[in-house]
Amino acid sequence: MAIERVGFIGLGIMGGPMAGNLLKAGYVLTVWNRTAAKAEPLAALGARVAGSPAEVAAASDVTFTCVTASADVEAVVLGPGGVVEGARPGSIYVDCSTVAPAMARRLHAALAARGVAALDAPVSGGDVGARAGTLAVMVGGERETFERALPVLRAIGKTIVHVGPPGAGQVVKLCNQVAGGLNLLAMAEAISLCRRSGVDPARMLEVVSAGAASSWMLQHLGPRAVAGDFAPGFMVDLMQKDLGLVLEEAHATHTPLPGSALVRQLFEMLQARGRGREGTQAIVEALGLLAGDGPGSGD
Ligand code: NAP
């Protein structure tokens, strides 16, 4: 059966543009957001606005969520008026939030009991990838469900990989955050050394981004960090949520991750100064503080 009707719950920095791309791909889209105003731009483009997550699910062949943390996805799926109350047997539920692997398995079991197949499908690529429809999507769940959902997932992502059973998508996303966090630290240390040695960090980024030490962080967030532009693509508070999940998983599996623990402490310095809603490129400011430069001094 062809999938025509898609629902989207959680229209934030990521969910808003992802839902927009589903609309552009031609799906009949129904949306819901806790803060109703964020649904208006999509309504103007032709999306229907539902009164609750349950109503979204009732109107959809595939229902997406992209909310903040484990407790939030639990609320919109299992809480009153949640997805589980409206989802029809035979439909598919896809969670693109980054949450604990255990929560993904719980949602999968709760929905399976209602005849609804679930995928955990966290994403990577930031606000830039969400707008461009080029996200990397790491998918956990049954292979057959993955195959059915794949045409829809192609509207939001470019690299879409089935990585294993329920929860595996979230485990892979945590691995992504380990690599991403350490790349952020690498970017910040390079900028800090460059600056304190009296060389223009913008020139450094220009050439180092083209060489073997390049990374997505260096290319996309390096220029923002150097310019002192700390507006969030991905907020420090969200990174800390994810690094918390990383260290929980590391503890549960007795996996030493010294680098990730260090990155978490550096972000803690920013949160302690009320800067949790800035973008993760603000990690350069934590290094500035360690060097005695003070925040905002590095330009
Ligand atoms: P965001 O802009 O803060 O959006 C969060 C969304 O979740 C908003 O629509 C918010 O509704 C909704 N929400 C949160 N708690 C809720 C609750 N209890 N009930 C109902 N709705 C709730 O965050 P984002 O950057 O889009 O991130 C969303 C998810 O994607 C997170 O899990 C994040 O880790 C992950 N992610 C983000 C990025 C990135 O670069 N930003 C990249 C990859 C993955 P309101 O509008 O009412 O607040």
Short mmCIF file of C-alpha atoms and ligand atoms in Angstrom, two decimals:
data_model
loop_
_atom_site.label_atom_id
_atom_site.label_comp_id
_atom_site.label_asym_id
_atom_site.label_seq_id
_atom_site.Cartn_x
_atom_site.Cartn_y
_atom_site.Cartn_z
CA MET A 1 0.00 0.00 0.00
CA ALA A 2 1.48 3.35 -1.05
CA ILE A 3 2.13 5.82 1.74
CA GLU A 4 0.35 9.10 1.05
CA ARG A 5 -0.52 10.61 4.41
CA VAL A 6 2.28 11.64 6.74
CA GLY A 7 2.13 13.25 10.18
CA PHE A 8 4.75 15.30 12.02
CA ILE A 9 4.87 16.14 15.74
CA GLY A 10 7.51 18.60 17.04
CA LEU A 11 8.23 21.48 14.67
CA GLY A 12 11.44 22.86 16.18
CA ILE A 13 14.78 23.69 14.55
CA MET A 14 14.92 20.19 13.06
CA GLY A 15 11.27 19.10 12.84
CA GLY A 16 10.01 22.27 11.13
CA PRO A 17 12.20 21.99 8.02
CA MET A 18 11.92 18.17 7.96
CA ALA A 19 8.12 18.48 7.86
CA GLY A 20 8.48 21.14 5.15
CA ASN A 21 10.47 18.71 3.01
CA LEU A 22 7.76 16.04 3.40
CA LEU A 23 5.23 18.56 2.15
CA LYS A 24 7.48 19.47 -0.80
CA ALA A 25 7.81 15.76 -1.64
CA GLY A 26 4.03 15.68 -2.18
CA TYR A 27 2.80 13.93 0.97
CA VAL A 28 -0.50 14.99 2.54
CA LEU A 29 0.86 16.38 5.80
CA THR A 30 -0.81 16.74 9.22
CA VAL A 31 1.19 18.46 11.98
CA TRP A 32 1.01 19.28 15.68
CA ASN A 33 3.30 21.39 17.85
CA ARG A 34 2.98 22.18 21.56
CA THR A 35 3.56 25.88 20.82
CA ALA A 36 0.90 26.31 18.16
CA ALA A 37 2.53 29.30 16.42
CA LYS A 38 5.34 27.10 15.06
CA ALA A 39 2.79 25.21 12.92
CA GLU A 40 1.66 28.38 11.11
CA PRO A 41 4.36 28.50 8.39
CA LEU A 42 3.54 24.88 7.44
CA ALA A 43 -0.21 25.53 7.52
CA ALA A 44 0.40 28.39 5.09
CA LEU A 45 2.08 25.88 2.75
CA GLY A 46 -0.87 23.49 2.91
CA ALA A 47 -0.34 21.30 6.00
CA ARG A 48 -3.35 20.43 8.15
CA VAL A 49 -2.95 21.33 11.83
CA ALA A 50 -4.30 18.72 14.27
CA GLY A 51 -5.45 19.25 17.86
CA SER A 52 -3.27 16.56 19.43
CA PRO A 53 -0.58 13.96 18.63
CA ALA A 54 -3.35 11.29 18.65
CA GLU A 55 -5.21 13.21 15.91
CA VAL A 56 -2.02 13.42 13.84
CA ALA A 57 -1.50 9.66 14.12
CA ALA A 58 -5.15 8.92 13.28
CA ALA A 59 -4.78 10.89 10.03
CA SER A 60 -1.43 9.38 8.98
CA ASP A 61 0.09 6.28 7.37
CA VAL A 62 3.47 7.29 8.83
CA THR A 63 3.73 9.48 11.95
CA PHE A 64 7.01 11.21 12.83
CA THR A 65 8.07 12.78 16.11
CA CYS A 66 11.06 15.08 16.61
CA VAL A 67 10.93 16.40 20.17
CA THR A 68 13.63 17.06 22.75
CA ALA A 69 14.35 14.22 25.19
CA SER A 70 13.18 10.80 26.42
CA ALA A 71 10.50 12.24 28.75
CA ASP A 72 9.13 14.42 25.94
CA VAL A 73 8.79 11.61 23.42
CA GLU A 74 7.19 9.51 26.16
CA ALA A 75 4.64 12.32 26.73
CA VAL A 76 3.68 12.78 23.07
CA VAL A 77 3.52 9.05 22.32
CA LEU A 78 2.34 7.32 25.51
CA GLY A 79 0.76 10.26 27.39
CA PRO A 80 -2.87 11.47 27.24
CA GLY A 81 -3.81 12.38 23.67
CA GLY A 82 -0.59 10.68 22.53
CA VAL A 83 0.28 8.89 19.29
CA VAL A 84 -0.56 5.47 20.74
CA GLU A 85 -4.20 6.53 21.24
CA GLY A 86 -4.72 7.47 17.60
CA ALA A 87 -2.36 5.33 15.52
CA ARG A 88 -4.10 2.83 13.27
CA PRO A 89 -2.97 -0.83 13.08
CA GLY A 90 -0.72 -1.25 10.05
CA SER A 91 0.62 2.30 10.24
CA ILE A 92 4.24 3.19 11.01
CA TYR A 93 5.66 5.39 13.77
CA VAL A 94 9.10 7.00 13.31
CA ASP A 95 10.95 8.85 16.08
CA CYS A 96 13.68 11.22 14.87
CA SER A 97 14.44 12.64 18.34
CA THR A 98 17.69 11.64 20.06
CA VAL A 99 16.62 9.65 23.14
CA ALA A 100 17.82 6.72 25.26
CA PRO A 101 18.01 3.39 23.39
CA ALA A 102 15.88 1.91 26.21
CA MET A 103 13.12 4.46 25.46
CA ALA A 104 13.18 3.50 21.78
CA ARG A 105 12.70 -0.16 22.72
CA ARG A 106 9.85 0.77 25.07
CA LEU A 107 8.04 2.77 22.39
CA HIS A 108 8.53 -0.07 19.92
CA ALA A 109 6.93 -2.57 22.34
CA ALA A 110 4.03 -0.25 23.30
CA LEU A 111 3.17 0.44 19.66
CA ALA A 112 3.62 -3.20 18.58
CA ALA A 113 0.90 -4.09 21.11
CA ARG A 114 -1.42 -1.85 19.03
CA GLY A 115 -0.34 -3.33 15.68
CA VAL A 116 1.81 -0.29 14.86
CA ALA A 117 5.38 -0.80 13.62
CA ALA A 118 8.00 1.57 15.07
CA LEU A 119 11.40 2.78 13.93
CA ASP A 120 13.95 4.77 15.89
CA ALA A 121 15.44 7.06 13.26
CA PRO A 122 17.61 9.76 14.85
CA VAL A 123 19.33 12.10 12.44
CA SER A 124 22.60 13.95 11.94
CA GLY A 125 23.41 16.93 9.75
CA GLY A 126 22.15 19.81 11.86
CA ASP A 127 19.79 22.60 10.91
CA VAL A 128 21.65 22.89 7.59
CA GLY A 129 20.94 19.24 6.66
CA ALA A 130 17.35 19.45 7.92
CA ARG A 131 16.62 22.37 5.58
CA ALA A 132 18.45 20.82 2.62
CA GLY A 133 16.85 17.38 3.12
CA THR A 134 20.31 15.79 3.27
CA LEU A 135 20.31 14.37 6.80
CA ALA A 136 22.06 11.13 7.71
CA VAL A 137 19.36 8.88 9.18
CA MET A 138 20.32 5.92 11.40
CA VAL A 139 17.44 3.52 11.66
CA GLY A 140 16.65 0.81 14.21
CA GLY A 141 13.68 -1.55 13.90
CA GLU A 142 12.47 -4.43 11.78
CA ARG A 143 13.97 -4.54 8.28
CA GLU A 144 10.53 -4.91 6.67
CA THR A 145 9.29 -1.72 8.39
CA PHE A 146 12.44 0.08 7.27
CA GLU A 147 11.83 -0.94 3.65
CA ARG A 148 8.22 0.29 3.82
CA ALA A 149 9.22 3.64 5.34
CA LEU A 150 12.25 4.22 3.08
CA PRO A 151 10.48 6.24 0.34
CA VAL A 152 9.23 8.67 3.00
CA LEU A 153 12.61 8.87 4.75
CA ARG A 154 14.17 9.83 1.41
CA ALA A 155 12.29 13.14 1.61
CA ILE A 156 14.28 14.16 4.71
CA GLY A 157 17.62 12.41 4.32
CA LYS A 158 20.32 11.47 1.87
CA THR A 159 22.16 8.68 3.66
CA ILE A 160 19.62 6.36 5.25
CA VAL A 161 20.97 3.18 6.85
CA HIS A 162 19.19 0.36 8.65
CA VAL A 163 21.64 -0.32 11.50
CA GLY A 164 19.88 -3.06 13.50
CA PRO A 165 16.92 -3.94 15.74
CA PRO A 166 14.85 -1.48 17.86
CA GLY A 167 17.17 0.86 19.80
CA ALA A 168 20.14 0.35 17.42
CA GLY A 169 19.44 3.66 15.67
CA GLN A 170 19.78 5.48 19.00
CA VAL A 171 22.99 3.60 19.85
CA VAL A 172 24.48 4.69 16.51
CA LYS A 173 23.34 8.28 17.14
CA LEU A 174 25.22 8.20 20.46
CA CYS A 175 28.34 7.04 18.56
CA ASN A 176 27.75 10.00 16.25
CA GLN A 177 27.69 12.35 19.26
CA VAL A 178 30.95 10.87 20.57
CA ALA A 179 32.68 11.58 17.24
CA GLY A 180 30.93 14.95 16.85
CA GLY A 181 31.81 16.09 20.38
CA LEU A 182 35.49 15.25 19.96
CA ASN A 183 35.56 16.96 16.55
CA LEU A 184 34.14 20.08 18.22
CA LEU A 185 36.94 19.99 20.78
CA ALA A 186 39.50 19.54 17.99
CA MET A 187 38.04 22.56 16.19
CA ALA A 188 38.10 24.69 19.35
CA GLU A 189 41.69 23.76 20.27
CA ALA A 190 42.90 24.59 16.75
CA ILE A 191 41.18 28.01 16.88
CA SER A 192 42.46 28.72 20.40
CA LEU A 193 46.10 27.92 19.57
CA CYS A 194 45.93 29.85 16.31
CA ARG A 195 44.49 32.95 17.99
CA ARG A 196 46.90 32.95 20.93
CA SER A 197 49.84 32.55 18.53
CA GLY A 198 48.77 35.69 16.70
CA VAL A 199 47.63 34.06 13.45
CA ASP A 200 44.23 34.81 11.88
CA PRO A 201 42.03 31.76 12.63
CA ALA A 202 39.87 32.47 9.57
CA ARG A 203 42.91 31.84 7.32
CA MET A 204 43.74 28.71 9.33
CA LEU A 205 40.21 27.34 8.79
CA GLU A 206 40.38 28.09 5.08
CA VAL A 207 43.33 25.79 4.55
CA VAL A 208 42.95 23.21 7.32
CA SER A 209 39.31 22.57 6.29
CA ALA A 210 40.61 21.43 2.91
CA GLY A 211 43.18 18.98 4.30
CA ALA A 212 43.36 15.67 6.13
CA ALA A 213 42.32 17.23 9.48
CA SER A 214 39.05 18.57 8.12
CA SER A 215 35.66 17.78 9.64
CA TRP A 216 32.04 18.90 9.30
CA MET A 217 32.58 20.88 12.51
CA LEU A 218 35.64 22.66 11.16
CA GLN A 219 33.91 23.48 7.87
CA HIS A 220 30.49 24.55 9.11
CA LEU A 221 30.94 25.61 12.74
CA GLY A 222 34.54 26.86 12.63
CA PRO A 223 33.67 30.07 10.74
CA ARG A 224 30.74 30.76 13.10
CA ALA A 225 32.99 30.19 16.15
CA VAL A 226 35.69 32.51 14.80
CA ALA A 227 33.13 35.23 13.99
CA GLY A 228 31.72 35.02 17.54
CA ASP A 229 28.38 33.87 16.12
CA PHE A 230 27.00 31.58 18.80
CA ALA A 231 23.41 31.35 17.51
CA PRO A 232 22.29 27.73 17.79
CA GLY A 233 22.07 25.22 15.05
CA PHE A 234 22.54 22.61 17.79
CA MET A 235 22.26 23.93 21.35
CA VAL A 236 24.76 23.23 24.13
CA ASP A 237 21.85 22.04 26.33
CA LEU A 238 20.88 19.42 23.73
CA MET A 239 24.49 18.27 23.33
CA GLN A 240 24.69 17.83 27.11
CA LYS A 241 21.49 15.75 27.01
CA ASP A 242 23.14 13.55 24.38
CA LEU A 243 26.52 13.33 26.15
CA GLY A 244 24.58 12.33 29.28
CA LEU A 245 23.02 9.46 27.29
CA VAL A 246 26.46 8.58 25.88
CA LEU A 247 28.02 8.31 29.35
CA GLU A 248 25.04 6.30 30.67
CA GLU A 249 25.43 3.82 27.81
CA ALA A 250 29.21 3.79 28.37
CA HIS A 251 28.70 2.99 32.04
CA ALA A 252 26.11 0.29 31.30
CA THR A 253 28.55 -1.39 28.89
CA HIS A 254 31.72 -0.57 30.90
CA THR A 255 33.20 1.34 27.98
CA PRO A 256 35.81 3.95 28.97
CA LEU A 257 35.20 7.17 26.99
CA PRO A 258 37.63 9.73 28.46
CA GLY A 259 37.32 12.19 25.57
CA SER A 260 33.51 12.36 25.72
CA ALA A 261 33.64 12.88 29.51
CA LEU A 262 36.05 15.79 29.00
CA VAL A 263 33.89 17.42 26.32
CA ARG A 264 30.91 17.16 28.67
CA GLN A 265 32.82 19.04 31.38
CA LEU A 266 33.77 21.83 28.95
CA PHE A 267 30.11 22.30 27.99
CA GLU A 268 29.30 22.26 31.72
CA MET A 269 31.43 25.43 32.01
CA LEU A 270 29.17 27.12 29.45
CA GLN A 271 25.96 25.91 31.12
CA ALA A 272 27.26 27.17 34.48
CA ARG A 273 27.50 30.62 32.86
CA GLY A 274 23.93 30.51 31.52
CA ARG A 275 25.04 29.83 27.94
CA GLY A 276 23.24 26.50 27.40
CA ARG A 277 21.00 27.87 24.66
CA GLU A 278 23.95 28.88 22.49
CA GLY A 279 25.22 26.68 19.67
CA THR A 280 27.87 24.01 20.32
CA GLN A 281 30.49 26.15 18.51
CA ALA A 282 30.56 28.15 21.78
CA ILE A 283 32.97 25.45 23.04
CA VAL A 284 35.71 27.86 21.86
CA GLU A 285 34.62 30.16 24.69
CA ALA A 286 35.21 27.39 27.26
CA LEU A 287 38.79 27.07 26.02
CA GLY A 288 39.11 30.86 26.11
CA LEU A 289 38.09 30.74 29.78
CA LEU A 290 40.68 28.04 30.50
CA ALA A 291 43.34 30.17 28.84
CA GLY A 292 42.30 33.18 30.91
CA ASP A 293 41.03 35.06 27.87
CA GLY A 294 37.50 35.40 29.21
CA PRO A 295 34.32 34.97 27.18
CA GLY A 296 33.83 37.08 24.10
CA SER A 297 37.47 38.11 24.01
CA GLY A 298 38.48 36.07 21.05
CA ASP A 299 37.96 38.11 17.93
P1 NAP B 1 14.05 22.39 19.36
O1 NAP B 1 14.20 23.40 18.27
O2 NAP B 1 14.20 22.81 20.78
O3 NAP B 1 12.62 21.68 19.15
C1 NAP B 1 12.11 20.79 20.10
C2 NAP B 1 10.69 20.46 19.69
O4 NAP B 1 10.15 19.50 20.62
C3 NAP B 1 9.74 21.66 19.72
O5 NAP B 1 8.81 21.53 18.68
C4 NAP B 1 9.07 21.51 21.10
O6 NAP B 1 7.82 22.13 21.19
C5 NAP B 1 8.92 20.00 21.14
N1 NAP B 1 8.76 19.50 22.52
C6 NAP B 1 9.72 19.40 23.48
N2 NAP B 1 9.22 18.87 24.60
C7 NAP B 1 7.92 18.59 24.35
C8 NAP B 1 6.88 18.03 25.12
N3 NAP B 1 7.08 17.61 26.38
N4 NAP B 1 5.66 17.92 24.56
C9 NAP B 1 5.45 18.34 23.28
N5 NAP B 1 6.38 18.87 22.50
C10 NAP B 1 7.62 19.01 23.02
O7 NAP B 1 15.09 21.19 19.17
P2 NAP B 1 15.69 20.56 17.82
O8 NAP B 1 17.06 21.12 17.62
O9 NAP B 1 14.69 20.61 16.73
O10 NAP B 1 15.92 19.05 18.32
C11 NAP B 1 14.88 18.07 18.30
C12 NAP B 1 15.52 16.68 18.46
O11 NAP B 1 16.43 16.45 17.37
C13 NAP B 1 16.34 16.53 19.76
O12 NAP B 1 16.19 15.23 20.27
C14 NAP B 1 17.76 16.77 19.29
O13 NAP B 1 18.70 16.15 20.13
C15 NAP B 1 17.72 16.16 17.90
N6 NAP B 1 18.72 16.68 16.94
C16 NAP B 1 18.95 18.01 16.81
C17 NAP B 1 19.90 18.45 15.88
C18 NAP B 1 20.21 19.92 15.70
O14 NAP B 1 21.23 20.23 15.04
N7 NAP B 1 19.40 20.84 16.16
C19 NAP B 1 20.60 17.54 15.09
C20 NAP B 1 20.31 16.19 15.23
C21 NAP B 1 19.37 15.76 16.16
P3 NAP B 1 7.71 23.72 21.54
O15 NAP B 1 7.84 24.42 20.22
O16 NAP B 1 6.38 23.87 22.15
O17 NAP B 1 8.84 24.03 22.49
#
